[in-house]
CSV table of C-alpha atoms in Angstrom, one decimal:
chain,number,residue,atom,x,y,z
H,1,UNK,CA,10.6,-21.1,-15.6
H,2,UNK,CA,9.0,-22.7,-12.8
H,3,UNK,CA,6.4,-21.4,-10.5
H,4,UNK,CA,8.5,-21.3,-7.8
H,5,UNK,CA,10.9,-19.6,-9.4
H,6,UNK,CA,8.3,-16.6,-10.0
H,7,UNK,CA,7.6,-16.7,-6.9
H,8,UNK,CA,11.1,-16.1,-5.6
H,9,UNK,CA,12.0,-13.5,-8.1
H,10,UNK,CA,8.8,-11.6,-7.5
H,11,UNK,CA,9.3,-11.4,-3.9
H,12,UNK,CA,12.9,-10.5,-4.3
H,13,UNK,CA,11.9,-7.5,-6.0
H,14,UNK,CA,9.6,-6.4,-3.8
H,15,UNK,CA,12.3,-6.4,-1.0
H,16,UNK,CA,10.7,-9.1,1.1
H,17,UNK,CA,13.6,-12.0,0.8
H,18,UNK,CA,16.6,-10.0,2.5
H,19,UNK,CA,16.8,-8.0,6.0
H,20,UNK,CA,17.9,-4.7,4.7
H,21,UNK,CA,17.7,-5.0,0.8
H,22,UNK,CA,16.9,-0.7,0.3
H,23,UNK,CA,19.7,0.0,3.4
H,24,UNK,CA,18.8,2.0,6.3
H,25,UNK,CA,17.2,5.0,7.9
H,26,UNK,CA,15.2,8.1,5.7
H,27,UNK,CA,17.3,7.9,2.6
H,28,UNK,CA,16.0,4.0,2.1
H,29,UNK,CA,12.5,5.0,3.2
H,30,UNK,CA,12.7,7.2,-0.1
H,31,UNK,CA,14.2,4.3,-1.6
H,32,UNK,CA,11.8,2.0,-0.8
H,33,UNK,CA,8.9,4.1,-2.1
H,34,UNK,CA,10.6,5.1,-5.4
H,35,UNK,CA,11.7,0.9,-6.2
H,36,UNK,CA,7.3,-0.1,-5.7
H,37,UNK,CA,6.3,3.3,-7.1
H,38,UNK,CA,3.6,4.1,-4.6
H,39,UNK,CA,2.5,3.1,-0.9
H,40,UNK,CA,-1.3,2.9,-0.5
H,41,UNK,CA,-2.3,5.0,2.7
H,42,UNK,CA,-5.2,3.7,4.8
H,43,UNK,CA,-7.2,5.2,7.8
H,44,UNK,CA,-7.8,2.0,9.6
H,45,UNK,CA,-5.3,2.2,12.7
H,46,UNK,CA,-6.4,-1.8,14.2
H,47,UNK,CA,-2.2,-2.2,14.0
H,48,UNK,CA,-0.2,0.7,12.7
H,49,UNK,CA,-1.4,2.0,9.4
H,50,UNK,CA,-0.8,0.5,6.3
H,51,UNK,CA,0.9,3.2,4.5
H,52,UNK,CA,3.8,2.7,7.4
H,53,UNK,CA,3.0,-0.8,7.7
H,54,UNK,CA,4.3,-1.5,4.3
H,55,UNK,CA,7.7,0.5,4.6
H,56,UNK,CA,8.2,-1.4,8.0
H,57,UNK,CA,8.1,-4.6,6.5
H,58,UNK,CA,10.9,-4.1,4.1
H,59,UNK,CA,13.0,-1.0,6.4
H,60,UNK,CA,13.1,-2.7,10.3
H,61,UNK,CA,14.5,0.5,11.4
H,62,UNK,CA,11.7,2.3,9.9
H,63,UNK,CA,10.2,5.4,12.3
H,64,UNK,CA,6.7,6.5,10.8
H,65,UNK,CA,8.3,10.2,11.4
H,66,UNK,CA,10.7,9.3,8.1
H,67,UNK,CA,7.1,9.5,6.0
H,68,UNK,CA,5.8,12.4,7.7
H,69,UNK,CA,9.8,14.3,7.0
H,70,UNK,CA,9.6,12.8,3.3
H,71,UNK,CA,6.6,14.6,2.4
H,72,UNK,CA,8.0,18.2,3.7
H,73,UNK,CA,10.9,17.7,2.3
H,74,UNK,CA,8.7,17.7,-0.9
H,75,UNK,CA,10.7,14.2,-1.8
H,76,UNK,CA,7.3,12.7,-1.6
H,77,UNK,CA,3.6,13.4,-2.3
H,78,UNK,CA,0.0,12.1,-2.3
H,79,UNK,CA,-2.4,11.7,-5.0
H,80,UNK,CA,-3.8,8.7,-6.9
H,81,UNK,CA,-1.9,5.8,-8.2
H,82,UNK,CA,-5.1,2.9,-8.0
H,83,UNK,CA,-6.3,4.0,-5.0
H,84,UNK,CA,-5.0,6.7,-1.8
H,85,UNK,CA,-1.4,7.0,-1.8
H,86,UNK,CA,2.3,8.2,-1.5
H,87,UNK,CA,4.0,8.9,-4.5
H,88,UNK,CA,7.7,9.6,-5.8
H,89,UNK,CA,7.8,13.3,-6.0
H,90,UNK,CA,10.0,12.4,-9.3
H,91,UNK,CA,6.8,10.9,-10.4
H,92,UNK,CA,4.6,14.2,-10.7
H,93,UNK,CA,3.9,14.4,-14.3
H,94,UNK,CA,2.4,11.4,-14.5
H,95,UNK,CA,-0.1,12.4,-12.4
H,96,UNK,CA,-1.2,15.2,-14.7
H,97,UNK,CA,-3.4,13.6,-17.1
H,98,UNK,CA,-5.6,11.8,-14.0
H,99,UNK,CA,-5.2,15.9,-12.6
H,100,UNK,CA,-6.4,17.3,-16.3
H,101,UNK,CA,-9.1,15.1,-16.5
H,102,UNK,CA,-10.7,16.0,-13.5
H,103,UNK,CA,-10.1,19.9,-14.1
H,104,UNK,CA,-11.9,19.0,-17.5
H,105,UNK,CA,-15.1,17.4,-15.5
H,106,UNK,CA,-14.1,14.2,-17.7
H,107,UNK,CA,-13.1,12.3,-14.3
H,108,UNK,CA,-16.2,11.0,-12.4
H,109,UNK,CA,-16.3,13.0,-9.2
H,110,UNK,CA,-18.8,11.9,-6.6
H,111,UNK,CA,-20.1,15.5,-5.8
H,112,UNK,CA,-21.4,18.5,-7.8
H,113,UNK,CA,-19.9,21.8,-6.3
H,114,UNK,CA,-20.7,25.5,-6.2
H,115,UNK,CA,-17.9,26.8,-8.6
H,116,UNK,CA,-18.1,29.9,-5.9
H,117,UNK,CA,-17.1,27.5,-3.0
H,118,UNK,CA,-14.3,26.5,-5.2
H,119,UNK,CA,-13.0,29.9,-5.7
H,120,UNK,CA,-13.4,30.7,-2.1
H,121,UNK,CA,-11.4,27.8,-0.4
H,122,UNK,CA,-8.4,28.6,-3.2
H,123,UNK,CA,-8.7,32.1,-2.1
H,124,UNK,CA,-8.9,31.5,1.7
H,125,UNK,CA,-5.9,29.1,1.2
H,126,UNK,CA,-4.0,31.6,-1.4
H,127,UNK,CA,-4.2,34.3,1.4
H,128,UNK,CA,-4.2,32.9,4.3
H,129,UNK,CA,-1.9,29.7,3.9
H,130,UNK,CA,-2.4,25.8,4.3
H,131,UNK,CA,-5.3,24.6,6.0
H,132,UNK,CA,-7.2,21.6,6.8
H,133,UNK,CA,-11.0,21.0,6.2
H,134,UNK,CA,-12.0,22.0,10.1
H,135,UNK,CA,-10.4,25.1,9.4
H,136,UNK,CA,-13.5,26.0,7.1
H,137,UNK,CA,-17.0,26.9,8.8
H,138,UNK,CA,-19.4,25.2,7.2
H,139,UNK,CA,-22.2,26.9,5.6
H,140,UNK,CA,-24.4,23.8,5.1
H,141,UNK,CA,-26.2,22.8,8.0
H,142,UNK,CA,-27.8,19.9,6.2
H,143,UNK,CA,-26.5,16.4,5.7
H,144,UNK,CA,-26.6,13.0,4.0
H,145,UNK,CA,-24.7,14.4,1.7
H,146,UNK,CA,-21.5,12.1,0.6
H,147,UNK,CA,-20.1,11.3,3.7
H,148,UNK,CA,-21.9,14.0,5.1
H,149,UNK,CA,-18.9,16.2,4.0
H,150,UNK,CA,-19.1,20.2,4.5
H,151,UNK,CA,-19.2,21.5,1.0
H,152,UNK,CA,-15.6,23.3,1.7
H,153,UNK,CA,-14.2,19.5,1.8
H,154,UNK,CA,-15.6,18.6,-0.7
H,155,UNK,CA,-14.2,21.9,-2.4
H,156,UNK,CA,-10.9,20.7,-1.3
H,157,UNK,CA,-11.0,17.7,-1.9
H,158,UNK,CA,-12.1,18.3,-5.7
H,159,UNK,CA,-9.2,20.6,-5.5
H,160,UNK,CA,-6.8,18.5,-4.6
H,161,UNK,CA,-8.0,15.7,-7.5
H,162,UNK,CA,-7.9,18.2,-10.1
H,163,UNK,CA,-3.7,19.3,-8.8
H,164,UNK,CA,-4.8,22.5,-7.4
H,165,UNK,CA,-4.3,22.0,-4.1
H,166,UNK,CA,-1.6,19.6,-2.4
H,167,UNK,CA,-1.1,17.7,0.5
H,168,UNK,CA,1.6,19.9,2.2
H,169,UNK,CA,1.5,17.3,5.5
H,170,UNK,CA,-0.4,16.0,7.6
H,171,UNK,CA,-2.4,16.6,11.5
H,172,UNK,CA,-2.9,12.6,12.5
H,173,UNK,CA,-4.4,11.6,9.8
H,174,UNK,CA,-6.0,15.0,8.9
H,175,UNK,CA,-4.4,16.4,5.4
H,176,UNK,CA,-3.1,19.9,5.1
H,177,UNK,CA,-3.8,21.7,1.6
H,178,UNK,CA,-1.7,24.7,0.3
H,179,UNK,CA,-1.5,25.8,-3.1
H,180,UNK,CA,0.4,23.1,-5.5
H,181,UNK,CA,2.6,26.1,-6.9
H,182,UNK,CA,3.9,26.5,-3.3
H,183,UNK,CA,4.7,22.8,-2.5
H,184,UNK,CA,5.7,21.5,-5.8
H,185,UNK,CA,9.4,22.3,-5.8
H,186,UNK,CA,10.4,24.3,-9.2
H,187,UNK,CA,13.3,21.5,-10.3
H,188,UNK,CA,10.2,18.7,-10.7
H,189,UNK,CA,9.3,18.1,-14.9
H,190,UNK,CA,6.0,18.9,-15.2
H,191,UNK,CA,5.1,18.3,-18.9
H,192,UNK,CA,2.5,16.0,-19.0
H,193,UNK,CA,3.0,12.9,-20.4
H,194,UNK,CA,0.9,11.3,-23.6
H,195,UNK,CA,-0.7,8.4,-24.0
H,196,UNK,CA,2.1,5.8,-24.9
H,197,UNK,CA,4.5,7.5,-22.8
H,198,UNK,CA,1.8,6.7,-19.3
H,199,UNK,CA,1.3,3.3,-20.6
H,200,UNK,CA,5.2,3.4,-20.5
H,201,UNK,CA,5.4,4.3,-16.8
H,202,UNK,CA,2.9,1.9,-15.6
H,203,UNK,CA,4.5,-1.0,-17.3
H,204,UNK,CA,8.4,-0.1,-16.2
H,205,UNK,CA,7.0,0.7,-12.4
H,206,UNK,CA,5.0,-2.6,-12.3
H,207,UNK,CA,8.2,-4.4,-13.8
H,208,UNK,CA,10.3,-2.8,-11.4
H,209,UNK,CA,8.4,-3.3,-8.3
H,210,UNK,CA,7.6,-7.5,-9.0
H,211,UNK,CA,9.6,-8.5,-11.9
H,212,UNK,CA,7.1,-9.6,-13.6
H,213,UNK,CA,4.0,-8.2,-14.6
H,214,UNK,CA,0.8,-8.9,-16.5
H,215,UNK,CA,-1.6,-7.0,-19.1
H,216,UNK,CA,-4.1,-7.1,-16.4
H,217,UNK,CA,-2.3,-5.9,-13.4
H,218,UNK,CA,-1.4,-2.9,-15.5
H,219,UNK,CA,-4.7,-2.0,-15.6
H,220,UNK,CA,-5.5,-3.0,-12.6
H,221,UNK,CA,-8.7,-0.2,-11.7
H,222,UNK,CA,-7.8,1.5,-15.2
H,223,UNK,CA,-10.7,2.0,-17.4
H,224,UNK,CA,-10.4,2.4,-21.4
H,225,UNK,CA,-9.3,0.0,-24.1
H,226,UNK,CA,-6.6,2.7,-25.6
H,227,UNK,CA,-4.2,1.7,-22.4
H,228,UNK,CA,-4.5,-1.4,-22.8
H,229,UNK,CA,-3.6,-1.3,-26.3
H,230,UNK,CA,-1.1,1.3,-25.6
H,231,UNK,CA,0.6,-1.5,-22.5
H,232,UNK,CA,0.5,-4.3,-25.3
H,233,UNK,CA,2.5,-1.8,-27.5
H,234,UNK,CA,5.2,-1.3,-24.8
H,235,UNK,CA,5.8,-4.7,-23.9
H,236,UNK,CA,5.9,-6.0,-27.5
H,237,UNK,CA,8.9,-2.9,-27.9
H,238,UNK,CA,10.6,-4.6,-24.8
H,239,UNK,CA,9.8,-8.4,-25.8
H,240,UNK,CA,11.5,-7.1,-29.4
H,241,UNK,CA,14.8,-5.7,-27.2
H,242,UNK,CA,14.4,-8.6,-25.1
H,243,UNK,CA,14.6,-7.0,-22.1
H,244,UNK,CA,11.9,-8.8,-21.2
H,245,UNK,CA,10.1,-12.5,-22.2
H,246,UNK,CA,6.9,-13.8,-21.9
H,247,UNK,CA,6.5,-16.8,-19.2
H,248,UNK,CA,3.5,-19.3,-19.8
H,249,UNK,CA,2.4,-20.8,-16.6
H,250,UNK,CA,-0.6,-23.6,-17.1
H,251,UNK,CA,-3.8,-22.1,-15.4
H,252,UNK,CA,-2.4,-18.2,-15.5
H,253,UNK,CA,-1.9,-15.5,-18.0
H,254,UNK,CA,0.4,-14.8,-20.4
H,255,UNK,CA,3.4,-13.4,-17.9
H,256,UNK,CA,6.0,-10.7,-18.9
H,257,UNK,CA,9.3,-11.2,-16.9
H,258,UNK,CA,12.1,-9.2,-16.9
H,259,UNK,CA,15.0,-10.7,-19.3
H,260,UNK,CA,17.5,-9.6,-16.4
H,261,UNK,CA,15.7,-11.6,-13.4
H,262,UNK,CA,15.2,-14.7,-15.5
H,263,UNK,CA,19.2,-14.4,-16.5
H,264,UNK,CA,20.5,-14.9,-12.5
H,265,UNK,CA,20.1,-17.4,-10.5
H,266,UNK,CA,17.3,-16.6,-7.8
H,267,UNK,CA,18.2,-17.6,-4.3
H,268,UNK,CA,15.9,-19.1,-2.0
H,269,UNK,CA,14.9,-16.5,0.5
H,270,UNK,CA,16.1,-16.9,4.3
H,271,UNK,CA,13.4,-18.6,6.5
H,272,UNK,CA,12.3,-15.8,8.0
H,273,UNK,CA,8.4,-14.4,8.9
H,274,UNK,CA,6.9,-11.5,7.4
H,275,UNK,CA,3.4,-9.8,8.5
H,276,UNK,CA,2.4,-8.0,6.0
H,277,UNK,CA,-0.5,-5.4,5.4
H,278,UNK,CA,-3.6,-6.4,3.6
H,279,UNK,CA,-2.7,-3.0,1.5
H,280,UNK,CA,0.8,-4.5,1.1
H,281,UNK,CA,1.9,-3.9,-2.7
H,282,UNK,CA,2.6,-7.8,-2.9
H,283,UNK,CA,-0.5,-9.4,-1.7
H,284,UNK,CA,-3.1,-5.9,-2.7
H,285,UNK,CA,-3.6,-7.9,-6.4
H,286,UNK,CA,-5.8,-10.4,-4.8
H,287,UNK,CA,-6.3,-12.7,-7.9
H,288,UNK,CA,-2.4,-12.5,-8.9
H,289,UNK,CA,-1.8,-13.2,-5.2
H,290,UNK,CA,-3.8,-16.4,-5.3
H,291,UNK,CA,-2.8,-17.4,-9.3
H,292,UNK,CA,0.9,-16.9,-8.1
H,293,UNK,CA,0.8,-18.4,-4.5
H,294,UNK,CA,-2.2,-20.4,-4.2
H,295,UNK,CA,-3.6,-17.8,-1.2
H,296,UNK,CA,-6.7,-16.7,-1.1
H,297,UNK,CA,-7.2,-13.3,1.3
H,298,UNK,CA,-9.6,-11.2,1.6
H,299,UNK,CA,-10.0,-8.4,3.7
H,300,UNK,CA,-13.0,-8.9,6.0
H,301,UNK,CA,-13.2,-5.6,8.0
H,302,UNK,CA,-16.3,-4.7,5.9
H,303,UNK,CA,-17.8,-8.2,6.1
H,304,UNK,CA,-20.3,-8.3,9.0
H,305,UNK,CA,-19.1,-10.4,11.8
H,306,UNK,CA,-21.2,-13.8,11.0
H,307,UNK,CA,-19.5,-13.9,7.7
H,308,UNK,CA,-16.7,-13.2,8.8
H,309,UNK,CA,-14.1,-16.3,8.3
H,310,UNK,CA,-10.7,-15.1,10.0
H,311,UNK,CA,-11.1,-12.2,11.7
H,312,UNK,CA,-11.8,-8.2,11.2
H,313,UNK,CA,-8.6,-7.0,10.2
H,314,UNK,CA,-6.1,-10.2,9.0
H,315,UNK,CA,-2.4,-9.8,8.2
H,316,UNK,CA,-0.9,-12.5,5.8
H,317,UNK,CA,1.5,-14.5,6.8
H,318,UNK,CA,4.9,-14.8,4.3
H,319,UNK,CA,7.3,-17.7,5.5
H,320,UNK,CA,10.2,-17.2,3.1
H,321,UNK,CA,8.4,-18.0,0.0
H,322,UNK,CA,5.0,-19.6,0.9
H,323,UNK,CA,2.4,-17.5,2.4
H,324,UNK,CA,1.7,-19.8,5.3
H,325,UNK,CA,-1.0,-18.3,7.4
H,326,UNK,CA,-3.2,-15.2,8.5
H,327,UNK,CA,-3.0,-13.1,11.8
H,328,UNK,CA,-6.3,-11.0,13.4
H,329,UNK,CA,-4.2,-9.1,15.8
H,330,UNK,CA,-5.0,-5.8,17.4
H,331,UNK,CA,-2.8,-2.9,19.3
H,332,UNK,CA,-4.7,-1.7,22.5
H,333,UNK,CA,-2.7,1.7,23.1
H,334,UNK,CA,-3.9,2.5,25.9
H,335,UNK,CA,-2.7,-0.4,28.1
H,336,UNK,CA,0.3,-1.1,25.5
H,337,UNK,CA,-0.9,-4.4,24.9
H,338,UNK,CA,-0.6,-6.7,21.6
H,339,UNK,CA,-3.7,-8.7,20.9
H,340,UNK,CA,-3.4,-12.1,18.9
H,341,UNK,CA,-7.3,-12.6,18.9
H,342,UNK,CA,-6.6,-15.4,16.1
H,343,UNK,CA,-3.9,-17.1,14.5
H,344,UNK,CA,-4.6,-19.3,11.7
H,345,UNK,CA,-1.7,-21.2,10.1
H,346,UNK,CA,-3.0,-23.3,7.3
H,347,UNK,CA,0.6,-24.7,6.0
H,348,UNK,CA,3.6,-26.3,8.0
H,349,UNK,CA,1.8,-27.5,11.0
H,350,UNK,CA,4.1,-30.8,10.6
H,351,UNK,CA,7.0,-28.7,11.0
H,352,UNK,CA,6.5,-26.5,13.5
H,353,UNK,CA,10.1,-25.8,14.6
H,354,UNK,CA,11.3,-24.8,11.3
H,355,UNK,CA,8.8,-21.4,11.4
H,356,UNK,CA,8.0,-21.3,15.9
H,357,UNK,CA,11.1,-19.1,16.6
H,358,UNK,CA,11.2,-16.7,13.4
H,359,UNK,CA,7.0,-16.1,13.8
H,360,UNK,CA,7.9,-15.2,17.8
H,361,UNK,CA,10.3,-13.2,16.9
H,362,UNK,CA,8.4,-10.8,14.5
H,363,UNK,CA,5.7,-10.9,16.1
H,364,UNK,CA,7.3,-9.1,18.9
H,365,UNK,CA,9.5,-6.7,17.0
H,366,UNK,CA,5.6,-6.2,15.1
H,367,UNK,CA,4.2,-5.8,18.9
H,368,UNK,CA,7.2,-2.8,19.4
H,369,UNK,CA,6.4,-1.4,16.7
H,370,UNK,CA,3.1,-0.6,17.0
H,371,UNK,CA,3.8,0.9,20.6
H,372,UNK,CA,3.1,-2.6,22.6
H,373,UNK,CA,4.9,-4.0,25.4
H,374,UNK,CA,3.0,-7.1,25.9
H,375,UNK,CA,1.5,-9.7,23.9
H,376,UNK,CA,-1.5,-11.7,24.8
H,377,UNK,CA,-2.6,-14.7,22.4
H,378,UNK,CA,-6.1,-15.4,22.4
H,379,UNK,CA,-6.9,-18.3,20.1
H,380,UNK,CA,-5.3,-20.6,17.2
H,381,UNK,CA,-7.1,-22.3,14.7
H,382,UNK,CA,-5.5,-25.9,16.2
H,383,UNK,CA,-5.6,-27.1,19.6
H,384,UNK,CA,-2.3,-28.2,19.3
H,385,UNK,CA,-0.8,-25.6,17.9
H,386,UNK,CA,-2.2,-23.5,20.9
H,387,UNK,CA,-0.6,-25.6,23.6
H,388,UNK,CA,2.9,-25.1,22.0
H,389,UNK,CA,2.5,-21.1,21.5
H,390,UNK,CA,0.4,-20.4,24.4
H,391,UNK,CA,3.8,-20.2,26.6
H,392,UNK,CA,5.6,-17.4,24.3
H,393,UNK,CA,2.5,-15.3,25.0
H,394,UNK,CA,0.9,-15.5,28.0
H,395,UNK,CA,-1.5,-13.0,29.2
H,396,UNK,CA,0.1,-9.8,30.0
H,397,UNK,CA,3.4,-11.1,30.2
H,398,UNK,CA,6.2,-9.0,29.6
H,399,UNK,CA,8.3,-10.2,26.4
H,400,UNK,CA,10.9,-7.8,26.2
């Protein structure tokens, strides 16, 4: 198998080579989720957030209310998968040893906390339903605490990690906490999974969601030689039903593949432009990202500005199946304006015309979607390149 090849069949399954590949609406929203197995969520609101970012790039008619619905309609929840994120609500259980181990004081949590404060925000929320953190009056007038957090968000929080509490929905980007036996509907299995059987999840999600899949991107921000051992174990038990095969690519790890992908010819995706999240799940494996496609991103929000190489908050550029380019762009709500402060393409500047249209074209459908009506372009990393684009985006010119 060539490289190439990978390439295409890992972005197939992600759902980034076809317009509509999970259908339309809510229902492939839920779809979309339950295919990757989790969408990261992210604060940072520079373009729309990431968690909606990500759905938007594989559901065009994606409305960030779909998210927001999923979640009370308990089809969805948050917790941990390697960082922040939205989960399958089928998925529950194997959440429950990460849950376990905190409630054990085995997990590291980054605060001690008064076991009384713990007792009191389950009781306040027991009696008097969900709430958020500002709905507790702090008792600590002190800070430099972690993040200078109240101890009753800490409380909650720590609540929430050790499957107490859940995330019933959400005020902006404020979470509100009632108890889990309230939002966890009664028809979800919650009998916690062993060791093997985790490994087991992991290695089927990550083979569903790219196709292929190594040892270390299973345990990608997963401490402890026992799942490692216990991932090698699985996959061996698949290589042996060959349902899947190992791929050996000079210069990368040994690959596991699913026997099914490899089987059917992979198309070569439609020359189309994708901007996708930094959080994406195809480009959030940094060094897979560059073994695989020869990019190398980094976010650089939390470099300080001298450092900085592209620009605060870059999106990655996907042209069919070559990552071609990053964009620093930023939405100015209030005057429903589209900022491209810098456009970098770093491959196909000979050829223009092939990506021009599509990368005009999704940038103002990207524009709409983030509440912009006009795009303004700022700078491009070649002279040339900024003669020829400057005329699509003029300053404050209405594109559509």
């Amino acid at each position: 198998m060539t490289i190439k090849q990978l390439q295409r069949a890992t972005l197939q399954c992600q759902g980034l080579t076809k317009k509509y590949p999970f259908g339309k609406g809510k229902k492939a929203a839920l779809s979309v989720l339950e295919h990757l197995g989790y969408v990261q969520i992210d604060t940072l609101s520079v373009v729309e957030r990431a968690h909606h970012h990500t759905l938007w790039s594989r559901l065009p008619d994606y409305q960030t209310e779909y998210l927001d619905q999923l979640v009370e309609e308990r089809d969805v929840f948050e917790y941990w998968f390697h960082a922040a994120s939205y989960l399958p609500m089928k998925d529950f259980r194997y959440a429950l040893p990460q849950m376990r181990q905190f409630k054990r004081g085995e997990a590291r949590f980054y605060n001690t906390i008064d076991p009384k404060i713990l007792d009191y925000v389950h009781d306040k929320i027991r009696l008097d339903g969900p709430q958020k953190a500002r709905d507790f009056a702090s008792h600590n007038k002190k800070s430099g605490s972690w993040w200078d957090w109240k101890p009753t968000k800490i409380a909650l929080e720590r609540l929430f990690m050790q499957g107490d509490l859940m995330v019933c929905g959400r005020e902006g980007m404020e979470k509100i906490y009632d108890l889990t036996e309230r939002v966890l509907p009664g028809t979800v299995n919650t009998t916690e999974p062993g060791s093997l059987e985790f490994a087991e999840y992991l290695v089927k999600t990550y083979l569903r969601a790219y196709g292929i899949t190594t040892i270390k991107q299973i345990t990608h921000l997963r401490t402890g030689k026992a799942l490692r051992k216990n991932a090698e174990q699985v996959l061996q038990t698949m290589l042996e039903a060959q349902t899947v095969q190992q791929v050996k690519i000079d210069g990368m790890p040994t690959i596991f593949a699913l026997s099914d992908l490899l089987e059917n010819s992979i198309k070569k995706p439609s020359p189309s432009i994708r901007l996708l999240s930094p959080f994406d799940n195809s480009v959030i494996h940094r060094e897979r990202l560059e073994q695989l496609f020869g990019f190398d991103f980094r976010l650089e929000c939390y470099t300080p500005k001298p450092k900085r190489q592209y620009g605060y908050f870059c999106l990655p550029i996907l042209f069919g199946d070559e990552f071609i380019g990053r964009i620093d762009c930023k939405a100015h709500r209030k005057n429903n304006q589209f900022e491209i402060i810098h456009l970098h393409i770093e491959k196909r500047q000979g050829d223009i015309e092939v990506w021009l249209k599509p990368l005009v074209k999704t940038i103002q459908q990207f524009a709409i979607f983030n509440g912009c009506q006009s795009i303004r372009l700022s700078q491009v990393n070649s002279p040339k390149l900024l003669g020829i684009l400057k005329p699509f985006f003029a300053e404050n010119e209405m594109m559509f």
